[in-house]
PDB file of C-alpha atoms in Angstrom:
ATOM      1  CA  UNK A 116       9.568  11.414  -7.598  1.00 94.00           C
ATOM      2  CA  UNK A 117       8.153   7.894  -8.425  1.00 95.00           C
ATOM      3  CA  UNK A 118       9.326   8.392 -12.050  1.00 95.00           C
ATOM      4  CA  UNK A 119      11.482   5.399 -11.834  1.00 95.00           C
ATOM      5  CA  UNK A 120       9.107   2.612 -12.163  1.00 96.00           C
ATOM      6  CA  UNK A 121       7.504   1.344 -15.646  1.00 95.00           C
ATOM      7  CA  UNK A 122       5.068   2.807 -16.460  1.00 95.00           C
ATOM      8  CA  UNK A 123       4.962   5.836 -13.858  1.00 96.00           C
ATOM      9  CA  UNK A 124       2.472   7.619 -15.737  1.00 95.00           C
ATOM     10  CA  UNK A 125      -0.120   5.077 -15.538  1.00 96.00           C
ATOM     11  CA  UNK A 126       0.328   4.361 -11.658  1.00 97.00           C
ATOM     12  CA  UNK A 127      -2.009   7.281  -9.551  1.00 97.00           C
ATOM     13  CA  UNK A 128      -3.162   6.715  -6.027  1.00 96.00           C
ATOM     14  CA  UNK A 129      -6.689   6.733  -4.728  1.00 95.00           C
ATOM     15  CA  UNK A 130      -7.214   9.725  -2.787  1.00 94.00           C
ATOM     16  CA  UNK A 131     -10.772  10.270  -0.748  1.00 90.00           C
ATOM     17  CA  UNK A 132     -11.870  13.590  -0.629  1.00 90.00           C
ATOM     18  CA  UNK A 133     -14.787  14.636   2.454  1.00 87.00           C
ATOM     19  CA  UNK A 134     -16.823  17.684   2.128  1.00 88.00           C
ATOM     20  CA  UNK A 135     -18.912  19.103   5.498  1.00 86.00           C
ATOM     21  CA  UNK A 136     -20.506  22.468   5.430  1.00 85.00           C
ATOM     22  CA  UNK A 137     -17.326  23.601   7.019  1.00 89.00           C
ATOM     23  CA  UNK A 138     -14.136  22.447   5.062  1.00 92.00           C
ATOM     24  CA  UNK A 139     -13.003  20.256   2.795  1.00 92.00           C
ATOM     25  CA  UNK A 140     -10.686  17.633   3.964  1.00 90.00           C
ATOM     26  CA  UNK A 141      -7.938  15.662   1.638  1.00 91.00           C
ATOM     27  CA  UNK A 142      -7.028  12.355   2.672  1.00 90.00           C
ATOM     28  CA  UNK A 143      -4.894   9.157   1.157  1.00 90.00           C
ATOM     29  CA  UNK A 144      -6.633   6.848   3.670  1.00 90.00           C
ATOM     30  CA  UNK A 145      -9.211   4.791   1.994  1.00 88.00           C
ATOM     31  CA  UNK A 146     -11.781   1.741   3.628  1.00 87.00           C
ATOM     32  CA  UNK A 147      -9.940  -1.280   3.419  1.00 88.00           C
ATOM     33  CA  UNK A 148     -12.264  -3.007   1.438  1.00 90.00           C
ATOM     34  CA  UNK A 149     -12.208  -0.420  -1.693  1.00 92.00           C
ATOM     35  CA  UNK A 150      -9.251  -2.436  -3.476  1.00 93.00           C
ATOM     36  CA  UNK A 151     -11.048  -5.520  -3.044  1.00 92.00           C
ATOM     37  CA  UNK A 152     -13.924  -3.603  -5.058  1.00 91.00           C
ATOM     38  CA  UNK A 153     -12.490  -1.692  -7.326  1.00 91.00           C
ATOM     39  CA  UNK A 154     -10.648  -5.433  -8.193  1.00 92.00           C
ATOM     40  CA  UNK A 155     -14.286  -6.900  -8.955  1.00 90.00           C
ATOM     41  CA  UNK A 156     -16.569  -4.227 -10.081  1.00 88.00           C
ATOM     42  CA  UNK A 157     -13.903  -2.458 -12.512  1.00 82.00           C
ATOM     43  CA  UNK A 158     -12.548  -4.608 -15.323  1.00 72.00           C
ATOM     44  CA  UNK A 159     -10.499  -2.498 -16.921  1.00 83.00           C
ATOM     45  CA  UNK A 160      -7.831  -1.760 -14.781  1.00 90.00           C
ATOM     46  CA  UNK A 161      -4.479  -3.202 -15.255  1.00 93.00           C
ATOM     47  CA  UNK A 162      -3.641  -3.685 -11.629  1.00 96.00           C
ATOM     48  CA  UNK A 163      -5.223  -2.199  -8.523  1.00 96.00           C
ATOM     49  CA  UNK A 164      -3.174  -2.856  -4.957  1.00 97.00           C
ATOM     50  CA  UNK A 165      -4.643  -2.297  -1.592  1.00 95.00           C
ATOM     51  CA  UNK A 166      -1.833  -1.552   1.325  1.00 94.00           C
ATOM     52  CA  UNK A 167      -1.737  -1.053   5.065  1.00 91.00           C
ATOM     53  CA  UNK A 168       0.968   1.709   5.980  1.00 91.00           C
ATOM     54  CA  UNK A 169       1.991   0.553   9.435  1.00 90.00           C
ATOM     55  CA  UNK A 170       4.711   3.120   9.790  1.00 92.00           C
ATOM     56  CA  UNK A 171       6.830   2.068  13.090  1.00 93.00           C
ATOM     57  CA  UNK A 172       7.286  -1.523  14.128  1.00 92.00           C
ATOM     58  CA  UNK A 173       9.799  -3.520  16.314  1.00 93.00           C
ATOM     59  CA  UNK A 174      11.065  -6.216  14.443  1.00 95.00           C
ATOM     60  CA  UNK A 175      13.713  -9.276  15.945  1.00 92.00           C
ATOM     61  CA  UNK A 176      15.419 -12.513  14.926  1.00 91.00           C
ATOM     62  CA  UNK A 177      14.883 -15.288  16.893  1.00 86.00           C
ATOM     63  CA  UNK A 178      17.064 -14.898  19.506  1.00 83.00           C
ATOM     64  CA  UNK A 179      18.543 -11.405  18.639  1.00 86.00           C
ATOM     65  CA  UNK A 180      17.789  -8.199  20.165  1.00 85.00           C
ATOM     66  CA  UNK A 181      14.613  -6.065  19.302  1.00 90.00           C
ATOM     67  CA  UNK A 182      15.101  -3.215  16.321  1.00 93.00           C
ATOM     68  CA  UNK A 183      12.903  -0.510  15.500  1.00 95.00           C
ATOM     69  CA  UNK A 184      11.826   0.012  11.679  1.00 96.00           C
ATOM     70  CA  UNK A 185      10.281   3.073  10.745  1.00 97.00           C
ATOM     71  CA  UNK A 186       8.370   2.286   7.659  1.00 97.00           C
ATOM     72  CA  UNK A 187       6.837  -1.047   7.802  1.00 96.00           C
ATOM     73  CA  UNK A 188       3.931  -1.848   5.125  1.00 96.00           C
ATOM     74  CA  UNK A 189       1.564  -4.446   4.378  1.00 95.00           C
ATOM     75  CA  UNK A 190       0.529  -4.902   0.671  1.00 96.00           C
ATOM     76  CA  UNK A 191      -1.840  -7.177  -1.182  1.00 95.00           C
ATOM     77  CA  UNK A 192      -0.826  -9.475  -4.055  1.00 95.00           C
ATOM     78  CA  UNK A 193      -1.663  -6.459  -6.981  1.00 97.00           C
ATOM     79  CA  UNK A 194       1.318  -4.665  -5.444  1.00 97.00           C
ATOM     80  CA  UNK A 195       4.097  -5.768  -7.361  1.00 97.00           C
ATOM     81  CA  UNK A 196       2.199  -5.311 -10.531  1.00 96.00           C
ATOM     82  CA  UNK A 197       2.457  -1.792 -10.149  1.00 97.00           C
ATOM     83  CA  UNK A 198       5.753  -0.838  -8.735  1.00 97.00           C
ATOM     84  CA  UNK A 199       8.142  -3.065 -11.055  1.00 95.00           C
ATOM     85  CA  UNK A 200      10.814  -3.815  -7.436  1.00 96.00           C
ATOM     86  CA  UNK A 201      13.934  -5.460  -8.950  1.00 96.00           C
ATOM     87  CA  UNK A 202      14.015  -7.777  -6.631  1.00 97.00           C
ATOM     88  CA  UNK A 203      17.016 -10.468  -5.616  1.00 97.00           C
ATOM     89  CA  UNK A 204      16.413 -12.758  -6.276  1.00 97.00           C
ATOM     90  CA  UNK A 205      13.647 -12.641  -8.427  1.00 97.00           C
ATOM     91  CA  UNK A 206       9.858 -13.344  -6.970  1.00 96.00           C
ATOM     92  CA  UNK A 207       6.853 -13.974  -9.049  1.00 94.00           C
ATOM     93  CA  UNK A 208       4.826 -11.039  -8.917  1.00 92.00           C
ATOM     94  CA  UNK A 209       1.790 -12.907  -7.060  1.00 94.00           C
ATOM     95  CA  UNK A 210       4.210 -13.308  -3.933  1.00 96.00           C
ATOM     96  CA  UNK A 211       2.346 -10.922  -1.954  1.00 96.00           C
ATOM     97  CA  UNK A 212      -0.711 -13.477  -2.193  1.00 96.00           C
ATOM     98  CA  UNK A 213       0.910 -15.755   0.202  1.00 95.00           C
ATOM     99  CA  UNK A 214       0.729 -15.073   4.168  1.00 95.00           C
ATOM    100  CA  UNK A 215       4.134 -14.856   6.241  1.00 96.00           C
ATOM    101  CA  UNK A 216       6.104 -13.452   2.986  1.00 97.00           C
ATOM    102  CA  UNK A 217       8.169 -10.718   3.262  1.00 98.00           C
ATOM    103  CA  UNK A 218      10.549  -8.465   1.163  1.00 98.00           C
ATOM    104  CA  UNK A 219      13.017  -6.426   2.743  1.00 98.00           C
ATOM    105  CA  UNK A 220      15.187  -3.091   1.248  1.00 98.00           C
ATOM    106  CA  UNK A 221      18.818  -3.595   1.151  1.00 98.00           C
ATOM    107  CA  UNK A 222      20.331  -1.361   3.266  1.00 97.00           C
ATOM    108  CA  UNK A 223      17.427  -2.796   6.340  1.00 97.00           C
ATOM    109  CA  UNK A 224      18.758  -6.487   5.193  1.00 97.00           C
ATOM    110  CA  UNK A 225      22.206  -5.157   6.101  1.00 96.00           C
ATOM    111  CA  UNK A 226      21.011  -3.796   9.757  1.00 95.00           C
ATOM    112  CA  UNK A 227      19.334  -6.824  10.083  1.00 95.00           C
ATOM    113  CA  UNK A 228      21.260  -9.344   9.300  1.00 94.00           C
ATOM    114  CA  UNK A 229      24.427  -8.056   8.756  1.00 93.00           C
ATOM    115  CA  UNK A 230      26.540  -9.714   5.543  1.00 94.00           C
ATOM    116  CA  UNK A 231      24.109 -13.026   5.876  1.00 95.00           C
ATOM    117  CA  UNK A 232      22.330 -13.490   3.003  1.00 97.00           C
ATOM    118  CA  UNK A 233      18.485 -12.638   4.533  1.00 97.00           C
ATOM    119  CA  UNK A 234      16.872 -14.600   1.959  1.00 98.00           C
ATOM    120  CA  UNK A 235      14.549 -17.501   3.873  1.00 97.00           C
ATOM    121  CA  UNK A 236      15.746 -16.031   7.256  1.00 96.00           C
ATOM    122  CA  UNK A 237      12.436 -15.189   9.632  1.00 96.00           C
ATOM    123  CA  UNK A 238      11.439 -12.263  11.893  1.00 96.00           C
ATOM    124  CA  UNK A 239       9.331 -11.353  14.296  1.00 94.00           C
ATOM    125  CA  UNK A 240       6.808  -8.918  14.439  1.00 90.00           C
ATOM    126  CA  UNK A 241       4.045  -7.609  16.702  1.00 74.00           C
ATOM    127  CA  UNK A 242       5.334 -10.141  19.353  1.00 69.00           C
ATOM    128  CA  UNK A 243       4.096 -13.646  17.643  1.00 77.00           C
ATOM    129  CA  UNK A 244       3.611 -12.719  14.206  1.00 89.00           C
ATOM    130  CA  UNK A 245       6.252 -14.136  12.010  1.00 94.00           C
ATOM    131  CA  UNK A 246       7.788 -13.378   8.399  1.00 96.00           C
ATOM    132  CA  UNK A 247      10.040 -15.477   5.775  1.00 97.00           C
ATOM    133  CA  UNK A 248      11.960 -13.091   4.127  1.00 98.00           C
ATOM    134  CA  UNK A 249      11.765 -14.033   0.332  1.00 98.00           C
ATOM    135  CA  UNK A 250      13.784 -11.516  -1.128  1.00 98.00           C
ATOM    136  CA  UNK A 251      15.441  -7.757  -0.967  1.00 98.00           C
ATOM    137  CA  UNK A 252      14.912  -4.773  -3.347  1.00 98.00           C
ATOM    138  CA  UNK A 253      16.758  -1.803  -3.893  1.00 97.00           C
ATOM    139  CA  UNK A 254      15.926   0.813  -1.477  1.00 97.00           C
ATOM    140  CA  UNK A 255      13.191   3.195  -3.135  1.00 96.00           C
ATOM    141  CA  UNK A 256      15.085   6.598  -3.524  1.00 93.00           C
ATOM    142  CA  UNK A 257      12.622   9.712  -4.501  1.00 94.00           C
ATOM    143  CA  UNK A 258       9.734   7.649  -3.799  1.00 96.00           C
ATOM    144  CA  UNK A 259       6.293   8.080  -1.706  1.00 95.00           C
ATOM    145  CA  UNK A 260       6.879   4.933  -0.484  1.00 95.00           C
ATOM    146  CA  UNK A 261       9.817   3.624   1.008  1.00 97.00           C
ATOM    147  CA  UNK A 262       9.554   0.669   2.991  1.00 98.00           C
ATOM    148  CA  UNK A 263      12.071  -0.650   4.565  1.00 98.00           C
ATOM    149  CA  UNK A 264       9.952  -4.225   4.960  1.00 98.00           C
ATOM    150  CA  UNK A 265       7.375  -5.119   2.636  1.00 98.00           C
ATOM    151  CA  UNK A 266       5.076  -7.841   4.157  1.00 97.00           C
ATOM    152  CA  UNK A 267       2.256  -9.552   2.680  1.00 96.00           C
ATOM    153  CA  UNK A 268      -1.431  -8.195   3.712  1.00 93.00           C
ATOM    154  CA  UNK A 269      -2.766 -11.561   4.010  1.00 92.00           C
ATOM    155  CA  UNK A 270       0.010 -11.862   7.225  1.00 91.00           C
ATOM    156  CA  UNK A 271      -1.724  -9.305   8.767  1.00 84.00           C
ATOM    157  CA  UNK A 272      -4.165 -10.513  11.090  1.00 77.00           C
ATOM    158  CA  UNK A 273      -7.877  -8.900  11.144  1.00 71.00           C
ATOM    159  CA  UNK A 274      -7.826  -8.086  15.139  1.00 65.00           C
ATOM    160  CA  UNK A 275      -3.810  -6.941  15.452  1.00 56.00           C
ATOM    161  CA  UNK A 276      -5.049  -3.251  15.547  1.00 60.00           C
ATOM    162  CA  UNK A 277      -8.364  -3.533  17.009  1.00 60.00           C
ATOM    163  CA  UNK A 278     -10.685  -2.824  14.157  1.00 64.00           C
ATOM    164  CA  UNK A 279     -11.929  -4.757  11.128  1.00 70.00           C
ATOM    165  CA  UNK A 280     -10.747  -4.268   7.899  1.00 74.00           C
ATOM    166  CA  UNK A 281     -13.794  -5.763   6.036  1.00 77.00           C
ATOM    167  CA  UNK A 282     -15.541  -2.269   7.212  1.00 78.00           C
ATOM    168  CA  UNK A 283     -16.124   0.996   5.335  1.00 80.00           C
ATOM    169  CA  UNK A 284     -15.983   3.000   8.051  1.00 74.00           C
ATOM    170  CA  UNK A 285     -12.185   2.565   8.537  1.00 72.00           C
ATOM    171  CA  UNK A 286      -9.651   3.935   6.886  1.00 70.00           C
ATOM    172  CA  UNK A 287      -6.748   4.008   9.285  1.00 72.00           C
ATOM    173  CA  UNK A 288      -4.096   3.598   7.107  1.00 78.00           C
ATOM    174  CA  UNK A 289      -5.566   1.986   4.210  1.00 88.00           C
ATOM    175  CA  UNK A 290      -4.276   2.990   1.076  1.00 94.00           C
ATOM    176  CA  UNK A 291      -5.317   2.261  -2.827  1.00 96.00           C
ATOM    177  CA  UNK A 292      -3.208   2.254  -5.699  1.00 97.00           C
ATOM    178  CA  UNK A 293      -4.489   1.657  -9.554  1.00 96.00           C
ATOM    179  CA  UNK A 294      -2.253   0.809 -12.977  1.00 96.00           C
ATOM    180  CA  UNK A 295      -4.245   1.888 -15.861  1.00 95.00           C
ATOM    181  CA  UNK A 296      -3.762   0.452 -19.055  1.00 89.00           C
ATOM    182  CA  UNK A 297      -1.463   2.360 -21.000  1.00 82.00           C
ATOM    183  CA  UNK A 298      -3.700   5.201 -23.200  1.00 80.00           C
ATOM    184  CA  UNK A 299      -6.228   5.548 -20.815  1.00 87.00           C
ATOM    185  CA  UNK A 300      -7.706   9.185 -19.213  1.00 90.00           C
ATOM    186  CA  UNK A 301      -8.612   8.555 -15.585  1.00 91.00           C
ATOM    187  CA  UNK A 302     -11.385  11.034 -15.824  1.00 89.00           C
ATOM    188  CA  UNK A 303     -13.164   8.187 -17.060  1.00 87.00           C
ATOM    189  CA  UNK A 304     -13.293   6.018 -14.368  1.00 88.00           C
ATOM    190  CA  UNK A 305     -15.275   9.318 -12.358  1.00 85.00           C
ATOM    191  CA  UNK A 306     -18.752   7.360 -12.808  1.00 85.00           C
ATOM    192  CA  UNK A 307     -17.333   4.459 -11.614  1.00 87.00           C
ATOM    193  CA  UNK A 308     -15.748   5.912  -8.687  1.00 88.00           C
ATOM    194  CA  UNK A 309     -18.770   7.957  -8.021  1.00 89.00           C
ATOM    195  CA  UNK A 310     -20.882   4.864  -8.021  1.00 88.00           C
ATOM    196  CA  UNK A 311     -18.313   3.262  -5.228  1.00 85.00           C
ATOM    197  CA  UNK A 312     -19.121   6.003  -3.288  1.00 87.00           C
ATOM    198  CA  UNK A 313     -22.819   5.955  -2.963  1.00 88.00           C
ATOM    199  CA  UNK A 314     -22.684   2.184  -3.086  1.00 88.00           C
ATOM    200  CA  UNK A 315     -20.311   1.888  -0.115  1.00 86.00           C
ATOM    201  CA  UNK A 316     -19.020   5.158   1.941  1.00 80.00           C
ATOM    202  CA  UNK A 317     -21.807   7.623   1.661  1.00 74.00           C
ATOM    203  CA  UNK A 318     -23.913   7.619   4.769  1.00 66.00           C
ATOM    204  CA  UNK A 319     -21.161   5.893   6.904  1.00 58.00           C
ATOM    205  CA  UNK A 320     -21.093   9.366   8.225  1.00 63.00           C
ATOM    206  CA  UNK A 321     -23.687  12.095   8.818  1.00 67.00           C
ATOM    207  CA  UNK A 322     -23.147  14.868   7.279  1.00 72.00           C
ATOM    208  CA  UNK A 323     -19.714  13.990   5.404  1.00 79.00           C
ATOM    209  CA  UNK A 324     -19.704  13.993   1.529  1.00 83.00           C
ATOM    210  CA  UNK A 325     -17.237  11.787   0.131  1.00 85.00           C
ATOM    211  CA  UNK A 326     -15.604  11.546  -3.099  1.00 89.00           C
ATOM    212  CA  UNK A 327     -12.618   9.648  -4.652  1.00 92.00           C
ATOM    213  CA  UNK A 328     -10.018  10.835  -7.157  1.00 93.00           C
ATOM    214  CA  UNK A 329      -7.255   9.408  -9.251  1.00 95.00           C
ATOM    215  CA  UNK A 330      -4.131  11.537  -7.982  1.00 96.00           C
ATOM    216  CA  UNK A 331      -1.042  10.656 -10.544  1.00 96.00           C
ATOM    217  CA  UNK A 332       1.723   8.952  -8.168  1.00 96.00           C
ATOM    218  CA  UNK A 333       4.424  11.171 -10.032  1.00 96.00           C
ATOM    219  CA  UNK A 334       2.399  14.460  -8.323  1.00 95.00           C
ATOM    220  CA  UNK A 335       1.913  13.215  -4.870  1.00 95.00           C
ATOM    221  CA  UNK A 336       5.428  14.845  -3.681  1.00 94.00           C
ATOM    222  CA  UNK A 337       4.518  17.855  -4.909  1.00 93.00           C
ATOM    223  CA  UNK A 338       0.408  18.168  -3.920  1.00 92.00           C
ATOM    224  CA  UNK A 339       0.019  20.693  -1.315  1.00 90.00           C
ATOM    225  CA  UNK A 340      -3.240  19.373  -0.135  1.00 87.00           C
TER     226      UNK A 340
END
């Protein structure tokens, strides 16, 4: 799983681990805001991308009949720096930057739209929230993630689910991924890390002790916890 993309072995997700006197629980949600962070406090990483895992969404074509996709995300403009998506045609890899971009998998481009070429057609989302579609990509086989639409997180408005994402107090599907620069040992971004912690998510909850790991993407398949 997830060995397909270049450089797999420098890709891990950020995982938040939360310690009470009573268990220990594992989590891939992370605040919203930790990307943005990690992005300005941390130098040294190659990449770091910051998604929203929607999961389920009903998606239409002007004028065409509601469909239901069940694995709808929402990534920043790091994301394609990390997973390497052949897309067609090509997009710069800043794409994600721009609001009301989307990328779509192939076989979802065929239930959507059939044998039209998808590229610069627009869907709708969420009722009024539209999408440009500015490319397809192979669908993601043995992969953690698997979207079938791929939209840019700037497109995602701050009060579509009812809470704000500038807060580190949510988590609710937020989810952090890093590219280190080839050669480099995660454990050594612990400090840093650590320091994120106290600075930000410590004391957002009484009681809770938080930490965040580096979890190698090409082990999250496999990881029990």
């Amino acid at each position: 799983y997830d060995r397909h993309y270049a450089g797999a072995e420098d890709i891990y997700r950020v995982v938040q681990i939360s310690e009470t006197p009573n268990e220990v629980d594992y989590s891939a949600g992370n605040p919203y805001p930790l990307p943005i962070a990690m992005r300005e406090e941390v130098s040294d990483f190659a990449a770091v991308a910051g998604l929203h895992a929607q999961g389920a969404a009903v998606v239409r074509r002007p004028g065409v009949d509601h469909q239901r996709l069940e694995e709808v995300f929402y990534a920043d403009e790091e994301f394609l720096k990390i997973f390497n998506y052949e897309t067609q045609p090509h997009v710069s890899a800043d794409l994600l930057a721009e609001p009301g971009k989307a990328l779509v998998a192939a076989s979802t481009a065929k239930q959507l739209f059939g044998e039209e070429n998808p590229v610069g057609k627009i869907l709708e989302l969420e009722g009024d929230l539209q999408v440009t579609i500015a490319a397809t990509f192979p669908d993601q086989i043995r992969a953690n993630i698997q979207p079938e639409l791929l939209i840019s997180l700037a497109t995602l408005p701050e009060d579509l689910h009812g809470f704000d994402r500038t807060s580190w107090g949510v988590s609710i599907g937020g989810v952090t991924y890093v590219k280190l620069s080839s050669g480099q040992n995660p454990a050594q971004y612990e400090r840093s890390l650590a320091a994120f912690v106290d600075k930000y998510m410590n004391g957002e909850e009484e009681g809770i002790l938080n930490k965040l790991e580096l979890q190698p993407a090409t082990n999250i398949h496999f990881d029990t916890r």
